[in-house]
Amino acid sequence: SAVISQKPSRDICQRGTSLTIQCQVDSQVTMMFWYRQQPGQSLTLIATANQGSEATYESGFVIDKFPISRPNLTFSTLTVSNMSPEDSSIYLCSVEDGGRDEQYFGPGTRLTVT
Amino acid sequence: SQQGEEDPQALSIQEGENATMNCSYKTSINNLQWYRQNSGRGLVHLILIRSNEREKHSGRLRVTLDTSKKSSSLLITASRAADTASYFCATDTGRRALTFGSGTRLQVQP
């Protein structure tokens, strides 16, 4: 299975600032996904990021708030812009093992906005 | 929005007992995957079952899928304290992205 790393693992940020989260995979993958997990909740898909095309956002998530980059087949970034306390969550990236359809997750970035 | 619900929301059992968690979903799927999450950490992939499969086993895990009822169950046999975690089902409707259930918090008492 793919090995996925995320940076930072956690951060505490001030309201109104932005944070960029990095996701690195040890193999080339076509599709990468970004999810959010609010405290005590399940995971919600933010967007799908394919290399060479614009990210596809889910209802309730917009590019101005969560811009995503996907410069190559092993890397992606998610920026949480103009943060408010409601953005305090764990943000996880994932990739699909194309051969087996299994989806694997990074360790997550725990964000606290004060 | 979440694809479905899991029940129970919380489950407390003794070590050695079996734990069963149920997942229901709303639309047709390509596959359903189960994950474990320890204390807000990353998700560990447990097992994938495809829509044309009815049952799969992996070690102490047994997963069933009933597409006519749009439901799945995860059975953990002979539970251990280390199985204490939250368990999530997630469905792939063909989009490749996953839609997660609400999760079950399992507590295994030593």
CSV table of N, CA and C in Angstrom, one decimal, chain B:
chain,number,residue,atom,x,y,z
B,1,SER,N,-22.5,15.4,2.4
B,1,SER,CA,-23.4,14.8,3.4
B,1,SER,C,-23.0,13.3,3.5
B,2,GLN,N,-23.2,12.7,4.6
B,2,GLN,CA,-22.8,11.3,4.8
B,2,GLN,C,-23.8,10.4,4.1
B,3,GLN,N,-23.2,9.3,3.6
B,3,GLN,CA,-23.9,8.3,2.8
B,3,GLN,C,-24.9,7.6,3.7
B,4,GLY,N,-24.4,7.3,4.9
B,4,GLY,CA,-25.3,6.5,5.7
B,4,GLY,C,-25.0,6.6,7.2
B,5,GLU,N,-25.5,5.7,7.9
B,5,GLU,CA,-25.4,5.6,9.4
B,5,GLU,C,-24.8,4.3,9.8
B,6,GLU,N,-24.1,4.4,11.0
B,6,GLU,CA,-23.6,3.2,11.6
B,6,GLU,C,-24.3,3.0,12.9
B,7,ASP,N,-24.5,1.8,13.3
B,7,ASP,CA,-25.0,1.5,14.6
B,7,ASP,C,-24.3,0.3,15.2
B,8,PRO,N,-24.1,0.2,16.5
B,8,PRO,CA,-24.4,1.3,17.4
B,8,PRO,C,-23.5,2.5,17.3
B,9,GLN,N,-23.8,3.6,17.8
B,9,GLN,CA,-22.9,4.8,17.9
B,9,GLN,C,-21.7,4.5,18.8
B,10,ALA,N,-22.0,3.7,19.9
B,10,ALA,CA,-21.0,3.3,20.8
B,10,ALA,C,-21.2,1.9,21.3
B,11,LEU,N,-20.2,1.2,21.6
B,11,LEU,CA,-20.2,-0.2,22.0
B,11,LEU,C,-19.2,-0.5,23.0
B,12,SER,N,-19.5,-1.1,24.1
B,12,SER,CA,-18.6,-1.4,25.1
B,12,SER,C,-18.7,-2.9,25.4
B,13,ILE,N,-17.6,-3.6,25.3
B,13,ILE,CA,-17.6,-5.1,25.5
B,13,ILE,C,-16.4,-5.5,26.3
B,14,GLN,N,-16.4,-6.7,26.8
B,14,GLN,CA,-15.2,-7.2,27.5
B,14,GLN,C,-14.3,-7.9,26.5
B,15,GLU,N,-13.0,-7.9,26.9
B,15,GLU,CA,-12.0,-8.6,26.1
B,15,GLU,C,-12.5,-10.1,25.9
B,16,GLY,N,-12.3,-10.5,24.7
B,16,GLY,CA,-12.6,-11.9,24.4
B,16,GLY,C,-14.0,-12.0,23.7
B,17,GLU,N,-14.8,-11.0,23.9
B,17,GLU,CA,-16.2,-11.0,23.3
B,17,GLU,C,-16.1,-10.6,21.8
B,18,ASN,N,-17.1,-10.9,21.1
B,18,ASN,CA,-17.2,-10.4,19.7
B,18,ASN,C,-17.9,-9.1,19.6
B,19,ALA,N,-17.5,-8.3,18.7
B,19,ALA,CA,-18.1,-6.9,18.5
B,19,ALA,C,-18.6,-6.9,17.1
B,20,THR,N,-19.9,-6.5,16.9
B,20,THR,CA,-20.5,-6.3,15.6
B,20,THR,C,-21.0,-4.9,15.4
B,21,MET,N,-20.6,-4.3,14.3
B,21,MET,CA,-21.0,-3.0,13.9
B,21,MET,C,-21.7,-3.0,12.6
B,22,ASN,N,-22.7,-2.2,12.5
B,22,ASN,CA,-23.5,-2.2,11.3
B,22,ASN,C,-23.4,-0.9,10.6
B,23,CYS,N,-23.6,-0.9,9.2
B,23,CYS,CA,-23.5,0.3,8.4
B,23,CYS,C,-24.6,0.2,7.4
B,24,SER,N,-25.3,1.3,7.2
B,24,SER,CA,-26.3,1.4,6.2
B,24,SER,C,-25.9,2.5,5.3
B,25,TYR,N,-26.3,2.4,4.0
B,25,TYR,CA,-26.0,3.4,3.0
B,25,TYR,C,-27.2,3.6,2.1
B,26,LYS,N,-27.1,4.7,1.3
B,26,LYS,CA,-28.3,5.1,0.6
B,26,LYS,C,-28.4,4.8,-0.9
B,27,THR,N,-27.2,4.8,-1.5
B,27,THR,CA,-27.2,4.6,-3.0
B,27,THR,C,-26.4,3.4,-3.4
B,28,SER,N,-26.5,3.1,-4.7
B,28,SER,CA,-25.7,1.9,-5.2
B,28,SER,C,-24.2,2.2,-5.1
B,29,ILE,N,-23.5,1.1,-4.8
B,29,ILE,CA,-22.1,1.3,-4.6
B,29,ILE,C,-21.2,0.4,-5.5
B,30,ASN,N,-20.0,0.7,-5.7
B,30,ASN,CA,-19.0,-0.2,-6.3
B,30,ASN,C,-18.3,-1.0,-5.2
B,31,ASN,N,-18.0,-0.4,-4.1
B,31,ASN,CA,-17.4,-1.1,-3.0
B,31,ASN,C,-17.6,-0.4,-1.7
B,32,LEU,N,-17.4,-1.1,-0.6
B,32,LEU,CA,-17.5,-0.5,0.7
B,32,LEU,C,-16.2,-0.9,1.5
B,33,GLN,N,-15.7,0.1,2.2
B,33,GLN,CA,-14.4,-0.1,2.9
B,33,GLN,C,-14.6,0.2,4.4
B,34,TRP,N,-14.0,-0.6,5.2
B,34,TRP,CA,-14.0,-0.3,6.7
B,34,TRP,C,-12.6,0.2,7.1
B,35,TYR,N,-12.7,1.1,8.1
B,35,TYR,CA,-11.5,1.7,8.6
B,35,TYR,C,-11.5,1.8,10.1
B,36,ARG,N,-10.4,1.8,10.7
B,36,ARG,CA,-10.2,2.0,12.1
B,36,ARG,C,-9.5,3.3,12.4
B,37,GLN,N,-9.9,4.0,13.4
B,37,GLN,CA,-9.2,5.3,13.8
B,37,GLN,C,-9.0,5.3,15.3
B,38,ASN,N,-7.8,5.4,15.7
B,38,ASN,CA,-7.4,5.4,17.1
B,38,ASN,C,-7.3,6.9,17.5
B,39,SER,N,-8.1,7.3,18.5
B,39,SER,CA,-8.0,8.6,19.1
B,39,SER,C,-7.6,9.8,18.2
B,40,GLY,N,-8.4,10.0,17.1
B,40,GLY,CA,-8.2,11.1,16.3
B,40,GLY,C,-7.0,11.0,15.4
B,41,ARG,N,-6.4,9.9,15.3
B,41,ARG,CA,-5.2,9.8,14.4
B,41,ARG,C,-5.7,9.4,13.0
B,42,GLY,N,-4.7,9.0,12.2
B,42,GLY,CA,-5.0,8.7,10.8
B,42,GLY,C,-5.9,7.4,10.7
B,43,LEU,N,-6.5,7.2,9.6
B,43,LEU,CA,-7.3,6.0,9.4
B,43,LEU,C,-6.5,4.8,8.9
B,44,VAL,N,-6.8,3.7,9.5
B,44,VAL,CA,-6.2,2.4,9.1
B,44,VAL,C,-7.2,1.6,8.2
B,45,HIS,N,-6.8,1.3,7.0
B,45,HIS,CA,-7.7,0.5,6.2
B,45,HIS,C,-7.7,-0.9,6.7
B,46,LEU,N,-9.0,-1.4,6.8
B,46,LEU,CA,-9.2,-2.8,7.4
B,46,LEU,C,-9.5,-3.7,6.2
B,47,ILE,N,-10.5,-3.4,5.4
B,47,ILE,CA,-11.0,-4.4,4.5
B,47,ILE,C,-11.9,-3.7,3.4
B,48,LEU,N,-11.8,-4.2,2.2
B,48,LEU,CA,-12.7,-3.7,1.1
B,48,LEU,C,-13.5,-4.8,0.7
B,49,ILE,N,-14.8,-4.6,0.5
B,49,ILE,CA,-15.7,-5.6,-0.1
B,49,ILE,C,-16.4,-5.0,-1.3
B,50,ARG,N,-16.4,-5.7,-2.4
B,50,ARG,CA,-17.0,-5.2,-3.6
B,50,ARG,C,-18.5,-5.5,-3.6
B,51,SER,N,-19.2,-4.8,-4.5
B,51,SER,CA,-20.6,-4.9,-4.6
B,51,SER,C,-21.1,-6.3,-5.0
B,52,ASN,N,-20.2,-7.1,-5.7
B,52,ASN,CA,-20.6,-8.4,-6.1
B,52,ASN,C,-20.1,-9.5,-5.1
B,53,GLU,N,-19.6,-9.1,-3.9
B,53,GLU,CA,-19.2,-10.0,-2.9
B,53,GLU,C,-20.2,-9.9,-1.7
B,54,ARG,N,-20.3,-11.0,-1.0
B,54,ARG,CA,-21.3,-11.1,0.1
B,54,ARG,C,-20.5,-11.1,1.5
B,55,GLU,N,-19.3,-11.7,1.4
B,55,GLU,CA,-18.6,-11.9,2.7
B,55,GLU,C,-17.1,-11.9,2.4
B,56,LYS,N,-16.4,-11.3,3.4
B,56,LYS,CA,-14.9,-11.4,3.3
B,56,LYS,C,-14.3,-11.5,4.7
B,57,HIS,N,-13.2,-12.2,4.8
B,57,HIS,CA,-12.6,-12.4,6.0
B,57,HIS,C,-11.1,-11.8,6.0
B,58,SER,N,-10.7,-11.3,7.1
B,58,SER,CA,-9.3,-11.0,7.2
B,58,SER,C,-8.9,-11.1,8.7
B,59,GLY,N,-8.2,-12.1,9.0
B,59,GLY,CA,-7.8,-12.4,10.4
B,59,GLY,C,-9.0,-12.5,11.2
B,60,ARG,N,-9.1,-11.7,12.3
B,60,ARG,CA,-10.3,-11.7,13.2
B,60,ARG,C,-11.5,-10.9,12.7
B,61,LEU,N,-11.4,-10.4,11.5
B,61,LEU,CA,-12.4,-9.5,10.9
B,61,LEU,C,-13.3,-10.3,9.9
B,62,ARG,N,-14.6,-10.1,10.0
B,62,ARG,CA,-15.5,-10.7,9.0
B,62,ARG,C,-16.4,-9.5,8.6
B,63,VAL,N,-16.5,-9.3,7.3
B,63,VAL,CA,-17.4,-8.3,6.8
B,63,VAL,C,-18.4,-8.9,5.9
B,64,THR,N,-19.6,-8.5,6.0
B,64,THR,CA,-20.7,-8.9,5.1
B,64,THR,C,-21.3,-7.7,4.4
B,65,LEU,N,-21.9,-8.0,3.3
B,65,LEU,CA,-22.5,-6.9,2.5
B,65,LEU,C,-23.8,-7.5,1.9
B,66,ASP,N,-24.9,-6.7,2.1
B,66,ASP,CA,-26.2,-7.0,1.6
B,66,ASP,C,-26.6,-5.9,0.7
B,67,THR,N,-26.4,-5.9,-0.5
B,67,THR,CA,-26.7,-4.8,-1.4
B,67,THR,C,-28.2,-4.6,-1.5
B,68,SER,N,-29.0,-5.6,-1.3
B,68,SER,CA,-30.5,-5.5,-1.4
B,68,SER,C,-31.0,-4.6,-0.3
B,69,LYS,N,-30.3,-4.7,0.9
B,69,LYS,CA,-30.7,-4.0,2.0
B,69,LYS,C,-29.8,-2.7,2.2
B,70,LYS,N,-28.8,-2.6,1.3
B,70,LYS,CA,-27.9,-1.5,1.4
B,70,LYS,C,-27.3,-1.4,2.8
B,71,SER,N,-26.7,-2.5,3.2
B,71,SER,CA,-26.2,-2.6,4.6
B,71,SER,C,-24.9,-3.5,4.6
B,72,SER,N,-24.1,-3.2,5.6
B,72,SER,CA,-22.9,-4.0,5.8
B,72,SER,C,-22.7,-4.2,7.3
B,73,SER,N,-22.0,-5.2,7.6
B,73,SER,CA,-21.6,-5.4,9.0
B,73,SER,C,-20.1,-5.8,9.1
B,74,LEU,N,-19.5,-5.4,10.2
B,74,LEU,CA,-18.2,-5.7,10.6
B,74,LEU,C,-18.2,-6.5,11.9
B,75,LEU,N,-17.7,-7.7,11.9
B,75,LEU,CA,-17.6,-8.5,13.1
B,75,LEU,C,-16.1,-8.6,13.4
B,76,ILE,N,-15.8,-8.3,14.7
B,76,ILE,CA,-14.4,-8.5,15.2
B,76,ILE,C,-14.6,-9.6,16.2
B,77,THR,N,-13.9,-10.7,16.0
B,77,THR,CA,-14.0,-11.8,16.9
B,77,THR,C,-12.9,-11.8,18.0
B,78,ALA,N,-13.2,-12.3,19.1
B,78,ALA,CA,-12.2,-12.4,20.2
B,78,ALA,C,-11.5,-11.1,20.4
B,79,SER,N,-12.3,-10.1,20.7
B,79,SER,CA,-11.7,-8.7,20.8
B,79,SER,C,-10.6,-8.6,21.9
B,80,ARG,N,-9.8,-7.6,21.6
B,80,ARG,CA,-8.7,-7.3,22.5
B,80,ARG,C,-8.8,-5.8,22.9
B,81,ALA,N,-8.1,-5.4,24.0
B,81,ALA,CA,-8.1,-4.0,24.4
B,81,ALA,C,-7.6,-3.1,23.3
B,82,ALA,N,-6.6,-3.7,22.5
B,82,ALA,CA,-6.0,-2.9,21.5
B,82,ALA,C,-7.0,-2.6,20.3
B,83,ASP,N,-8.2,-3.3,20.3
B,83,ASP,CA,-9.2,-3.0,19.3
B,83,ASP,C,-10.0,-1.7,19.6
B,84,THR,N,-9.8,-1.2,20.8
B,84,THR,CA,-10.5,0.0,21.2
B,84,THR,C,-10.2,1.1,20.2
B,85,ALA,N,-11.2,1.7,19.5
B,85,ALA,CA,-11.0,2.6,18.5
B,85,ALA,C,-12.4,3.0,17.9
B,86,SER,N,-12.4,4.0,17.0
B,86,SER,CA,-13.6,4.2,16.2
B,86,SER,C,-13.5,3.5,14.9
B,87,TYR,N,-14.6,3.0,14.5
B,87,TYR,CA,-14.7,2.2,13.2
B,87,TYR,C,-15.6,2.9,12.3
B,88,PHE,N,-15.2,3.1,11.0
B,88,PHE,CA,-16.0,3.8,10.0
B,88,PHE,C,-16.2,2.9,8.8
B,89,CYS,N,-17.4,2.9,8.2
B,89,CYS,CA,-17.6,2.4,6.9
B,89,CYS,C,-17.5,3.5,5.9
B,90,ALA,N,-17.1,3.2,4.7
B,90,ALA,CA,-17.1,4.2,3.7
B,90,ALA,C,-17.4,3.6,2.3
B,91,THR,N,-18.2,4.3,1.6
B,91,THR,CA,-18.7,3.7,0.3
B,91,THR,C,-18.1,4.5,-0.9
B,92,ASP,N,-17.9,3.7,-1.9
B,92,ASP,CA,-17.4,4.3,-3.2
B,92,ASP,C,-18.6,4.0,-4.2
B,93,THR,N,-19.2,5.1,-4.7
B,93,THR,CA,-20.3,4.9,-5.6
B,93,THR,C,-19.9,4.9,-7.0
B,94,GLY,N,-18.6,4.9,-7.2
B,94,GLY,CA,-18.0,4.9,-8.6
B,94,GLY,C,-17.3,6.2,-8.9
B,95,ARG,N,-17.4,7.1,-7.9
B,95,ARG,CA,-16.6,8.4,-8.1
B,95,ARG,C,-15.2,8.3,-7.6
B,96,ARG,N,-14.9,7.2,-7.0
B,96,ARG,CA,-13.6,6.9,-6.4
B,96,ARG,C,-13.5,7.6,-5.0
B,97,ALA,N,-14.0,8.8,-4.8
B,97,ALA,CA,-14.0,9.4,-3.5
B,97,ALA,C,-15.0,8.7,-2.6
B,98,LEU,N,-14.7,8.7,-1.3
B,98,LEU,CA,-15.4,7.9,-0.4
B,98,LEU,C,-16.4,8.8,0.4
B,99,THR,N,-17.6,8.2,0.7
B,99,THR,CA,-18.5,8.8,1.6
B,99,THR,C,-18.6,8.0,2.9
B,100,PHE,N,-18.4,8.7,4.0
B,100,PHE,CA,-18.2,8.0,5.3
B,100,PHE,C,-19.5,7.9,6.0
B,101,GLY,N,-19.6,6.8,6.8
B,101,GLY,CA,-20.7,6.7,7.8
B,101,GLY,C,-20.3,7.4,9.0
B,102,SER,N,-21.2,7.4,10.0
B,102,SER,CA,-21.1,8.2,11.2
B,102,SER,C,-20.1,7.6,12.2
B,103,GLY,N,-19.8,6.4,12.1
B,103,GLY,CA,-18.8,5.8,12.9
B,103,GLY,C,-19.4,5.1,14.2
B,104,THR,N,-18.7,4.1,14.6
B,104,THR,CA,-19.0,3.4,15.9
B,104,THR,C,-17.7,3.5,16.8
B,105,ARG,N,-18.0,3.9,18.0
B,105,ARG,CA,-16.9,4.0,19.0
B,105,ARG,C,-16.9,2.7,19.8
B,106,LEU,N,-15.8,1.9,19.7
B,106,LEU,CA,-15.7,0.6,20.3
B,106,LEU,C,-14.8,0.7,21.5
B,107,GLN,N,-15.3,0.3,22.7
B,107,GLN,CA,-14.4,0.3,23.9
B,107,GLN,C,-14.3,-1.2,24.3
B,108,VAL,N,-13.1,-1.7,24.4
B,108,VAL,CA,-12.9,-3.1,24.8
B,108,VAL,C,-12.3,-3.1,26.2
B,109,GLN,N,-13.0,-3.6,27.2
B,109,GLN,CA,-12.6,-3.5,28.5
B,109,GLN,C,-11.7,-4.7,28.8
B,110,PRO,N,-10.5,-4.5,29.4
B,110,PRO,CA,-9.6,-5.6,29.7
B,110,PRO,C,-10.0,-6.5,30.8
